[in-house]
Coordinates of C-alpha atoms in Angstrom, one line a residue:
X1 CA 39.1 -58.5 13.8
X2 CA 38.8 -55.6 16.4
X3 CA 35.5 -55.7 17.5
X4 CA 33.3 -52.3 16.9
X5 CA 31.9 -50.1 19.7
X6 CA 27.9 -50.1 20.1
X7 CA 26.3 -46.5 19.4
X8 CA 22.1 -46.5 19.6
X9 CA 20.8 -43.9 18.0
X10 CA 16.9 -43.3 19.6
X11 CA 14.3 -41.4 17.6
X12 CA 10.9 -41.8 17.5
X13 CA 10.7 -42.9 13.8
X14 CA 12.7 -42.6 10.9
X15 CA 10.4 -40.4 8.4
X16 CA 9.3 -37.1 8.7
X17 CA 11.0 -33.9 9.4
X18 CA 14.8 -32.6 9.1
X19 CA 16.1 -34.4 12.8
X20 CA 14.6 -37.9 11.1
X21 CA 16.6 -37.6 7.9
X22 CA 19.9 -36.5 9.5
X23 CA 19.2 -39.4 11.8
X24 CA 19.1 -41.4 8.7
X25 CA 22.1 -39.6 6.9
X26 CA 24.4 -39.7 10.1
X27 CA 23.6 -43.2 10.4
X28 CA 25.4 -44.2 7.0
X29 CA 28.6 -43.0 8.3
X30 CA 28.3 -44.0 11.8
X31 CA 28.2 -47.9 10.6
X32 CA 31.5 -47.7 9.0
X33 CA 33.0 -47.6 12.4
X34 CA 30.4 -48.4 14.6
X35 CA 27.9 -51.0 15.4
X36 CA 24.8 -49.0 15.0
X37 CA 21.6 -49.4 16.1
X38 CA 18.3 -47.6 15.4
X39 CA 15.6 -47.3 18.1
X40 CA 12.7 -46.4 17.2
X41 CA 8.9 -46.2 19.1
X42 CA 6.0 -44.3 16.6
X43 CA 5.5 -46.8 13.2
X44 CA 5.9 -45.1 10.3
X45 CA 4.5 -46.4 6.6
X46 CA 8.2 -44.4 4.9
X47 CA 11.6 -44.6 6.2
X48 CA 14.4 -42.7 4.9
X49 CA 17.3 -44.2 3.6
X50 CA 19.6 -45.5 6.4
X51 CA 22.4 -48.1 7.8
X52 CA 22.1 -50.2 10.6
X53 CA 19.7 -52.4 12.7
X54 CA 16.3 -51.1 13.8
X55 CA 14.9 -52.1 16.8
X56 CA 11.1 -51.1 17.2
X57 CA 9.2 -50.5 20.0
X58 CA 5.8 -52.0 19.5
X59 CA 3.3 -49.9 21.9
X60 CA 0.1 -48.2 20.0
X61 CA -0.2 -44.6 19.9
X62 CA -2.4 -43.0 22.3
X63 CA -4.7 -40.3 21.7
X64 CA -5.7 -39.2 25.6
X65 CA -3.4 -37.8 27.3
X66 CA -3.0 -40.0 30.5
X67 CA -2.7 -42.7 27.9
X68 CA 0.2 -41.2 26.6
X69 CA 2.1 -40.4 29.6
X70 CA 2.0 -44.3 30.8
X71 CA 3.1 -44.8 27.2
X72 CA 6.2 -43.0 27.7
X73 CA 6.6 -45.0 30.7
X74 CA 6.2 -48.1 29.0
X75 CA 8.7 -47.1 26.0
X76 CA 11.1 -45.7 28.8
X77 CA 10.9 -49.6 30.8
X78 CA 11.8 -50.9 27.2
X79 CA 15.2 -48.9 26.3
X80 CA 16.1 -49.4 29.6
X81 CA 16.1 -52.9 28.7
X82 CA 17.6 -52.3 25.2
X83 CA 20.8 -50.6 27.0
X84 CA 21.1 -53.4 28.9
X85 CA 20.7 -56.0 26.4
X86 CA 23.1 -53.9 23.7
X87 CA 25.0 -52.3 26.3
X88 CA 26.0 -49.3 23.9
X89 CA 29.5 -47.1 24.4
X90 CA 27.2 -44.1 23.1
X91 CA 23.5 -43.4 22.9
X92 CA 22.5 -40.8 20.8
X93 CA 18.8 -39.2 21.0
X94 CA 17.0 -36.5 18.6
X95 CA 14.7 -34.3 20.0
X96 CA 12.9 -33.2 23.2
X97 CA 11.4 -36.7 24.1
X98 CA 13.5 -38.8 23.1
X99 CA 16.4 -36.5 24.7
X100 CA 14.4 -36.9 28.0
X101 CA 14.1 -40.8 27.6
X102 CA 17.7 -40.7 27.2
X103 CA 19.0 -39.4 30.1
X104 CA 16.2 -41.4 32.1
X105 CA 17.4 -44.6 30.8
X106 CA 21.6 -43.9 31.0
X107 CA 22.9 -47.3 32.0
X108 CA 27.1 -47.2 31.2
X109 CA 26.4 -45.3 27.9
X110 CA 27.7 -42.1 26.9
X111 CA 24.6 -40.0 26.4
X112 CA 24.5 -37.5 23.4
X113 CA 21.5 -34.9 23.2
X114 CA 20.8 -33.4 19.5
X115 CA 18.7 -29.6 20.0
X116 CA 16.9 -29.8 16.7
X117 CA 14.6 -26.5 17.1
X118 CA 13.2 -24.6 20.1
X119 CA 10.6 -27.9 20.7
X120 CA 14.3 -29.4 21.7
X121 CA 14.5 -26.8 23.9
X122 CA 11.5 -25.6 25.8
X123 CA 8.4 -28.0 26.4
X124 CA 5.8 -25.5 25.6
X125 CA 3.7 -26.7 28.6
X126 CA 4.7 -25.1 31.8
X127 CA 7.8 -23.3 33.6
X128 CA 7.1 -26.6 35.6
X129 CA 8.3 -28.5 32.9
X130 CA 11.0 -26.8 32.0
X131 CA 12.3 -27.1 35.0
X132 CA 12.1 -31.0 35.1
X133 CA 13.8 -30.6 31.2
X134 CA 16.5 -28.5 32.5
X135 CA 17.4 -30.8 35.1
X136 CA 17.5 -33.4 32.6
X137 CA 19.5 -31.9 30.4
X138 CA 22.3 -31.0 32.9
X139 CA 22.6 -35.0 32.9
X140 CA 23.6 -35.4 29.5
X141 CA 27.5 -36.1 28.4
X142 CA 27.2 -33.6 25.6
X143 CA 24.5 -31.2 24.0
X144 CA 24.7 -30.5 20.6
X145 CA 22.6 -28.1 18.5
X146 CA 22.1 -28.0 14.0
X147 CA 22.9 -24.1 14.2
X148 CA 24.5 -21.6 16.7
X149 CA 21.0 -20.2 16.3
X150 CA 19.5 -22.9 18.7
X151 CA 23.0 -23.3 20.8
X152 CA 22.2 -19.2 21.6
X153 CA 18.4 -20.0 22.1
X154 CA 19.3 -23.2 24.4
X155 CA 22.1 -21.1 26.7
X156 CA 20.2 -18.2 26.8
X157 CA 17.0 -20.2 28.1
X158 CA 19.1 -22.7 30.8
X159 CA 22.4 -21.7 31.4
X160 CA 23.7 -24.8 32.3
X161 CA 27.3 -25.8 32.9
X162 CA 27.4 -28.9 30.2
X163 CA 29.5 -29.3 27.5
X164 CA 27.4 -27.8 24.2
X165 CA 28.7 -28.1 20.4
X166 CA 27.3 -27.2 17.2
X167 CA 27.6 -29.2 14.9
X168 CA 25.4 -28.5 11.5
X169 CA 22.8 -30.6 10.1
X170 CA 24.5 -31.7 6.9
X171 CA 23.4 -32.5 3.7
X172 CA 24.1 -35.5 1.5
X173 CA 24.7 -33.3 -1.5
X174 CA 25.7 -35.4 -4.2
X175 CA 22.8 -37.5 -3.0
X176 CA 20.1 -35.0 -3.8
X177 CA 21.9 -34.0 -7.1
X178 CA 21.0 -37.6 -8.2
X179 CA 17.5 -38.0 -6.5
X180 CA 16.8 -34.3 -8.5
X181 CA 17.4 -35.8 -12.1
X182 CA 14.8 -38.6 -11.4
X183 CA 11.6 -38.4 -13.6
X184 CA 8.4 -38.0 -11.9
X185 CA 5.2 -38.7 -12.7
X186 CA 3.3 -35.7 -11.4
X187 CA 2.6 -33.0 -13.9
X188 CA 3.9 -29.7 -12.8
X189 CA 3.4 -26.1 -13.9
X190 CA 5.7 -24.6 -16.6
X191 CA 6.8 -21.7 -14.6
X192 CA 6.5 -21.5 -10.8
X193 CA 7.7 -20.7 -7.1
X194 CA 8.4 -23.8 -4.8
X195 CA 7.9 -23.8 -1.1
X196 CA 8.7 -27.1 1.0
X197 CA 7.4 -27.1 4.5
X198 CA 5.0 -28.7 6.5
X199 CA 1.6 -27.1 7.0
X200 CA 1.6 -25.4 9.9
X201 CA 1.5 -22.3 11.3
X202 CA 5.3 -21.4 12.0
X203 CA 5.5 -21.9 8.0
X204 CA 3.3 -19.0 7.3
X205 CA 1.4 -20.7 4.1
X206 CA -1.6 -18.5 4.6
X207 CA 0.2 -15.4 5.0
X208 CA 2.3 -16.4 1.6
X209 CA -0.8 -17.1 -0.4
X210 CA -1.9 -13.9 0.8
X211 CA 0.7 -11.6 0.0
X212 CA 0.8 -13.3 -3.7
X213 CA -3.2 -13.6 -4.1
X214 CA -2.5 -10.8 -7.0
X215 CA 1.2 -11.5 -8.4
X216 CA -0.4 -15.0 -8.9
X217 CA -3.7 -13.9 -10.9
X218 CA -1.5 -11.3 -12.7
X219 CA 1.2 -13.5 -13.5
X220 CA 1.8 -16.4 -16.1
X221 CA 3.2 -18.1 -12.7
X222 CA 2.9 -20.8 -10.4
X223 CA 3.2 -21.4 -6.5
X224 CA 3.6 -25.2 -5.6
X225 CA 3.3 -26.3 -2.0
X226 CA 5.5 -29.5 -0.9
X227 CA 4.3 -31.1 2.0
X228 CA 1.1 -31.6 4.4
X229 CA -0.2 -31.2 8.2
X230 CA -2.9 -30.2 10.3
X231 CA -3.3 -26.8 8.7
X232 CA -4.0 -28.3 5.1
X233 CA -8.0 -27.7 5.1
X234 CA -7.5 -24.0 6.2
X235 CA -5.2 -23.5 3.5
X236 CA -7.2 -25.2 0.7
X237 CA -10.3 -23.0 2.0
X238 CA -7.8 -20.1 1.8
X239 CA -7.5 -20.7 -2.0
X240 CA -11.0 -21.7 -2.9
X241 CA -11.8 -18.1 -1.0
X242 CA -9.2 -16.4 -3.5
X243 CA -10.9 -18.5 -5.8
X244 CA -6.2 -19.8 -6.7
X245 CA -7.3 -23.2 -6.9
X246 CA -5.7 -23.4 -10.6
X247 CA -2.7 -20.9 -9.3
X248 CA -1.2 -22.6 -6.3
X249 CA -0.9 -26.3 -6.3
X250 CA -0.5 -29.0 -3.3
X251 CA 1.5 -32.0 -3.5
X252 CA 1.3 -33.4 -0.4
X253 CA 4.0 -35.0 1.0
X254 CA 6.4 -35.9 -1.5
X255 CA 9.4 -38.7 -1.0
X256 CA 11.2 -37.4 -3.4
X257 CA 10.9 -33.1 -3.7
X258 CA 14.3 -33.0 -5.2
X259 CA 13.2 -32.7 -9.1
X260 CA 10.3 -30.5 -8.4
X261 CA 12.8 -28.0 -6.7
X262 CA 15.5 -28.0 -9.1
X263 CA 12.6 -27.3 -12.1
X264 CA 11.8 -24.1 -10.1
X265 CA 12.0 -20.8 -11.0
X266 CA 12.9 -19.8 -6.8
X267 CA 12.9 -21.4 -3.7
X268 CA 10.6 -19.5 -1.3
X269 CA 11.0 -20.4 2.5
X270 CA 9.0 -17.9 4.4
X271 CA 8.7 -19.6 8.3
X272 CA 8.6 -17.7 11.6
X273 CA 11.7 -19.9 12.8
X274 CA 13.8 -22.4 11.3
X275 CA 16.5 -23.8 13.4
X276 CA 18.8 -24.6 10.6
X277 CA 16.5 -25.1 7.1
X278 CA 17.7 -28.0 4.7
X279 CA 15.1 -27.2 2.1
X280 CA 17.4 -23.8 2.0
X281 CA 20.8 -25.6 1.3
X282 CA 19.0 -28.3 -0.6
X283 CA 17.7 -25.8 -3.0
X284 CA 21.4 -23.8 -3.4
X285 CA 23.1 -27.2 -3.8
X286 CA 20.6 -27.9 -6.9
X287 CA 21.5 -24.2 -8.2
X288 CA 17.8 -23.0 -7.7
X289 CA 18.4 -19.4 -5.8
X290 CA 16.4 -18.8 -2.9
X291 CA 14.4 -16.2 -0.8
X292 CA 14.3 -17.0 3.0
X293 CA 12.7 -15.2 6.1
X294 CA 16.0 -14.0 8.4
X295 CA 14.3 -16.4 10.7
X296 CA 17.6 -18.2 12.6
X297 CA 19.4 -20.9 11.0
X298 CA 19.1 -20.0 6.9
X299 CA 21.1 -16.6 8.3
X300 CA 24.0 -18.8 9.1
X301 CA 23.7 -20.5 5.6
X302 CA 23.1 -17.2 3.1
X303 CA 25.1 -15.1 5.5
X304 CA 28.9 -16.6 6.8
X305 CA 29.4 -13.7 8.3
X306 CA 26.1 -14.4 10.3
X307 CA 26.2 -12.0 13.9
X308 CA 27.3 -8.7 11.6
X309 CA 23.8 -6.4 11.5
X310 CA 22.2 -6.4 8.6
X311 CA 19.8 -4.0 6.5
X312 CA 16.6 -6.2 5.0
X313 CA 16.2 -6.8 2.7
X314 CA 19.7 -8.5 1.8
X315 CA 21.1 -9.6 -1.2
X316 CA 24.5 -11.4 -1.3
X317 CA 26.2 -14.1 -3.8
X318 CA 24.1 -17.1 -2.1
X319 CA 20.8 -16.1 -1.9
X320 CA 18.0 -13.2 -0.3
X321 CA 17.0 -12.9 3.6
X322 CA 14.2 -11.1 3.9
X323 CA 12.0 -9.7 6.8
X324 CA 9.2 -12.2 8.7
X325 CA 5.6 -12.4 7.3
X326 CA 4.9 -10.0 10.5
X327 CA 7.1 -7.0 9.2
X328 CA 6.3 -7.4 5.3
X329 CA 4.7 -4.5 3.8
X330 CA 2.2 -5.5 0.6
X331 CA 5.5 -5.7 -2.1
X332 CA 7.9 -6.9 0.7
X333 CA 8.0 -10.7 -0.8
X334 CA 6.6 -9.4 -4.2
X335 CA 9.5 -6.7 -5.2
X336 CA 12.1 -9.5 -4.3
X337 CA 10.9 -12.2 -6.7
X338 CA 10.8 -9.8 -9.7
X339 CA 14.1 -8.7 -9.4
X340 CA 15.7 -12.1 -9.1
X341 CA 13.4 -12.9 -12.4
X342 CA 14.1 -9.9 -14.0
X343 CA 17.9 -10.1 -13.9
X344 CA 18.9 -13.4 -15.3
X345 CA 22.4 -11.9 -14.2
X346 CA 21.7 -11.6 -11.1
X347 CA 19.7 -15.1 -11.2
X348 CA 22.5 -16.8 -11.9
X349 CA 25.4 -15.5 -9.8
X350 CA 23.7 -16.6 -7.0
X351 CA 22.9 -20.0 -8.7
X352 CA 26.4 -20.7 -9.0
X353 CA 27.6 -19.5 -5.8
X354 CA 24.9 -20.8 -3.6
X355 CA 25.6 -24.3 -5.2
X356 CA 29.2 -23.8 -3.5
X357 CA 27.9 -22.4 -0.5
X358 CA 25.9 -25.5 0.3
X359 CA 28.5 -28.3 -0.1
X360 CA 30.2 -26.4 2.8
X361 CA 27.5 -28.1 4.4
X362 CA 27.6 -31.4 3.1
X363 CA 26.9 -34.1 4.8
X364 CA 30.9 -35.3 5.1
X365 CA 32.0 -32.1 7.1
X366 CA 29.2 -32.9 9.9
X367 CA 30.4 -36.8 10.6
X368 CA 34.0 -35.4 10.4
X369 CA 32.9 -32.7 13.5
X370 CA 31.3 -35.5 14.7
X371 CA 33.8 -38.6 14.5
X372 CA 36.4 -35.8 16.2
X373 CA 33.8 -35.4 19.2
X374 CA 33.0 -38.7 19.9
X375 CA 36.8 -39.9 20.1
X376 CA 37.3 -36.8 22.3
X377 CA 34.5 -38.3 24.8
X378 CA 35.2 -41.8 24.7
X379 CA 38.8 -40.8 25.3
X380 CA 38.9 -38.0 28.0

């Protein structure tokens, strides 16, 4: 039997936002015809479904900040000595660090760099340290960013002369259909609004609960918040000030979000910047219709025909793009829910269609893109 090629996949864990679950989904497809290998440095209590060996990287967390730059030292020594030891034919990395860590530790590897979001981008520190991350990045074998949204953000920002695909998140589809018709034990509103993000401030929670303060206390209607962060005890003060404690529930991080979505009325994703947005094409593939900022990436999933101008708000057969929290007026977010609940028609055109539209980004057409652009490196 022919023996597979080595890929090592580095992340820092495998739980937690969208770049750690298409980590996890890639990975399944990636073992079929490679010898995969996850490795991994922060410990996380949840890991998302995935294939493969997993190699941790046992070094405690630091909280100071000198601490954690000899940490990064210390992980970078120790995937130096993984390439050696595994001596991988590719090495993929997701996100800024481990992007960095990466190209540091190239040995004989092919070295891939995933741009997740504009943190895969720019440092947020220093034209300093974007320097150093630019010249790191003109290292890398390939760059490849989850929307043309980042690629533009990413050339724009560096113009560098390396090759730079984009190849889209992807969505294990008929996965989440399943997951969706699990029963849950948590005890949810009759009627009500969803909104899955973590809490923090490029998701715009506040601004939300603002903005529906009244529709709530008028309405026989709920707003249920999936997910938790830093900015959770602002936005809990936030609703025992508008005195919604019994109008706008939080369910903290949730393993599974997949049945409370698809027993939604609408899914609501209001953020500031989304590089790509699965919550937006996990929603459509459950047939729950959705209203999204025009905030990047959920452009290029309601909209195909995604550089064209557009009037907002805009309405098509997949969903509703509306304005940023910054440009609504007091009915901006308001106006749009009513008419998708008033016109059941309406409703469930967009059900229908946006359930096609997202298994154009199933998980299946992303390894293909992939698969294509890994023989075309290890070949030429």
């Amino acid at each position: 039997m022919k023996k597979k090629k080595k890929i090592l996949t580095l992340i820092p864990s495998l739980y937690g936002g969208g770049a750690q679950k298409y980590a996890a989904d890639l990975s399944s497809a990636l073992s079929l015809e490679f010898d995969h290998v996850f490795v991994v440095y922060n410990k996380s209590e949840y890991k998302y479904d995935f294939k493969g060996r997993i190699i941790e990287i046992d070094l405690p967390e630091k909280s100071n900040w000198i601490a954690k730059v000899v940490r990064q030292f210390k992980i970078l020594k120790r995937i130096k000595e993984i390439k050696k030891t595994e001596n991988p034919t590719i090495t993929i990395s997701h996100l800024l660090i481990p992007n960095v860590l990466n190209i540091l530790s190239k040995n004989n590897d092919k070295v891939f760099c995933f741009i997740h979001g504009k943190w895969s981008v720019k440092s947020g520190h220093s034209k300093l340290a974007d320097y150093f991350v630019k010249r790191m990045y003109r290292k890398a074998d390939i760059v490849i960013s989850v929307s043309h949204y980042i690629k533009n953000m990413f050339d724009t920002y560096y113009k560098l002369n390396v090759r730079h695909e984009v190849i889209y998140v992807g969505v294990a589809i008929n996965d989440i259909i399943q997951k969706s018709e699990v029963t849950i034990s948590t005890r949810l509103p009759n009627k009500y609004l969803v909104y899955v993000a973590g809490f923090r401030p490029v998701k715009n929670h506040i601004k939300l609960i603002e903005h529906l303060e009244v529709y709530l206390k008028e309405q026989d209607i709920t707003l249920v918040l999936v997910g938790d962060g830093p900015l959770r005890p602002s936005i809990e003060n936030c609703l025992r000030e508008k005195k919604l404690e019994n109008k706008v529930f939080l369910l903290g991080n949730v393993s599974n979000p997949y049945p409370v979505i698809k027993r939604a009325l609408l899914s609501i994703m209001v953020s500031s910047s989304e590089s790509f947005s699965l919550v937006v094409v996990e929603s459509m593939a459950l047939g729950i219709p959705v209203i999204s900022t025009d905030c990047g990436g959920p452009r290029e999933i309601i909209k195909p025909n995604r550089e064209n101008e557009l009037a907002l708000p805009y309405t098509n057969n997949f969903g509703v793009l509306i304005p940023k929290p910054d440009a609504w007026t007091s009915s901006s977010l308001v106006e749009q829910i009513d008419r998708l609940l008033d016109d059941s028609i309406l409703r469930a055109r967009i059900s229908e269609n946006g359930n096609d539209r997202a298994r154009e980004f199933d998980i299946s057409h992303s390894v293909k893109q992939y698969q294509t652009l890994i023989d075309t490196i290890l070949i030429g």
